[in-house]
Amino acid sequence: MIDQTALLESKSLRTSVATHTDVLDKVKALSLLPDGMHVTTAMVAAYFQVGINAVRSLVLDHREEIEANGYRVLSGAELSSFKELSGIQSHTPSLALFSRRAVLNVAMLLRDSEVARQVRTYLLDMEYMARTAAPVDNSVHSPADSLDDRIDRRIVDILGTAVVPLFNALIETSGEHRKELIDLRQDIQRVERRLCLHHTRLRRLEGPREDRPLAGVMAAIDAMNGYEFEEHIAALLRRDGCTDVVVRGGGGDRGVDITGRTPDGRPLVVQCKRFAPHNSVTSPDIQKFLGAAKVLHKADVALYVATCPFTREALNISAEGGITAVHRGLLEAWSAGTALNVLR
């Protein structure tokens, strides 16, 4: 099995696995810009849960390699054309874009990120399985089975029910080649055990874990309309023990989208915002909600839930005003089963 250190240090190894971009969504859903092909530096930082400067520094150190995998910086007429075609709003003179392959390249280089480490683990396991698994006939299988699962089970079944019993029979009847046959049977049994271990590890990697939100959570949320998003947040509140949860929405909501009570009976209000991942919740957004939550509704607990990050000033005002800022990363974890501390 290849160690992660080799992947971090070997450009040739990174190049050999650079096409396996599907592992990104196996670990955590990667949201794309409206063109369906690129992400910004801020979106890359949000995916790996690191600061923007960490991503910029990595690009500076490995720019040639990352550019070879689809990183580019747009400016002038090219940027204007891209904004017009993609519908994004940006007032900067230049815009750095990462392809999915470039994001995977970042994952293979970024040391101080748990998400990047999980991507590397998954990537190396898939690469190892691709090198060691033999091709077999998969013509009959369940649609829900993955290719790796079907290969594992098929090979293990053949080895356990056909090959090993055949060697047992040969060993019983052979005299001259008995030792060689016993050695071969042991080799086959070792392969069988190794495949079982590989299968178990892949299932563990693909399944939900406490330290990794479910893959596809944010992709599903991004596909919701405003009403569906509010209902989704209401369902999370009810799941975590809140009572009297009502989706207000629309006109006459007095500045909040959801009202209710926490599990211990405190008045609760929620503002839900479906913003594009590259946008941010700003301080005026929080100030407006703060007045509605604390003055109009006299809420003890106020949640501002958004599908994007918050600016630093917005976070500061939230903390000072007693607003819980549920940013994109926290929303993903909440949706995947982790209760918010303020509701406990």
XYZ file of N, CA and C in Angstrom, residues 41-42 44-46 50-61 110 312:
57
model
N -11.139 30.198 -5.738
C -10.213 29.954 -4.627
C -10.964 29.845 -3.306
N -11.962 30.723 -3.111
C -12.748 30.689 -1.872
C -13.509 29.373 -1.741
N -12.610 26.489 -3.059
C -11.623 25.446 -2.764
C -11.278 25.473 -1.276
N -11.075 26.672 -0.739
C -10.756 26.807 0.679
C -11.896 26.289 1.551
N -13.135 26.586 1.155
C -14.293 26.115 1.915
C -14.387 24.592 1.869
N -9.976 25.248 5.038
C -8.747 25.972 5.355
C -8.940 27.427 4.935
N -8.000 28.289 5.291
C -8.064 29.684 4.887
C -7.707 29.868 3.423
N -8.195 30.948 2.846
C -7.917 31.233 1.441
C -6.420 31.373 1.205
N -5.713 31.978 2.151
C -4.273 32.168 1.985
C -3.521 30.844 1.897
N -4.026 29.822 2.550
C -3.381 28.500 2.469
C -3.449 27.963 1.046
N -4.586 28.176 0.381
C -4.736 27.724 -1.007
C -3.860 28.561 -1.928
N -3.867 29.869 -1.716
C -3.051 30.753 -2.560
C -1.567 30.435 -2.426
N -1.132 30.154 -1.208
C 0.268 29.810 -0.982
C 0.634 28.513 -1.686
N -0.281 27.551 -1.649
C -0.039 26.265 -2.315
C 0.087 26.460 -3.826
N -0.786 27.289 -4.393
C -0.716 27.567 -5.832
C 0.599 28.249 -6.182
N 1.037 29.158 -5.337
C 2.293 29.861 -5.571
C 3.473 28.889 -5.608
N 3.455 27.911 -4.720
C 4.558 26.945 -4.638
C 4.523 25.895 -5.745
N -2.052 19.467 -0.107
C -2.421 20.231 1.083
C -2.263 19.360 2.332
N -15.931 38.123 7.784
C -15.401 38.226 9.142
C -16.232 39.195 9.987
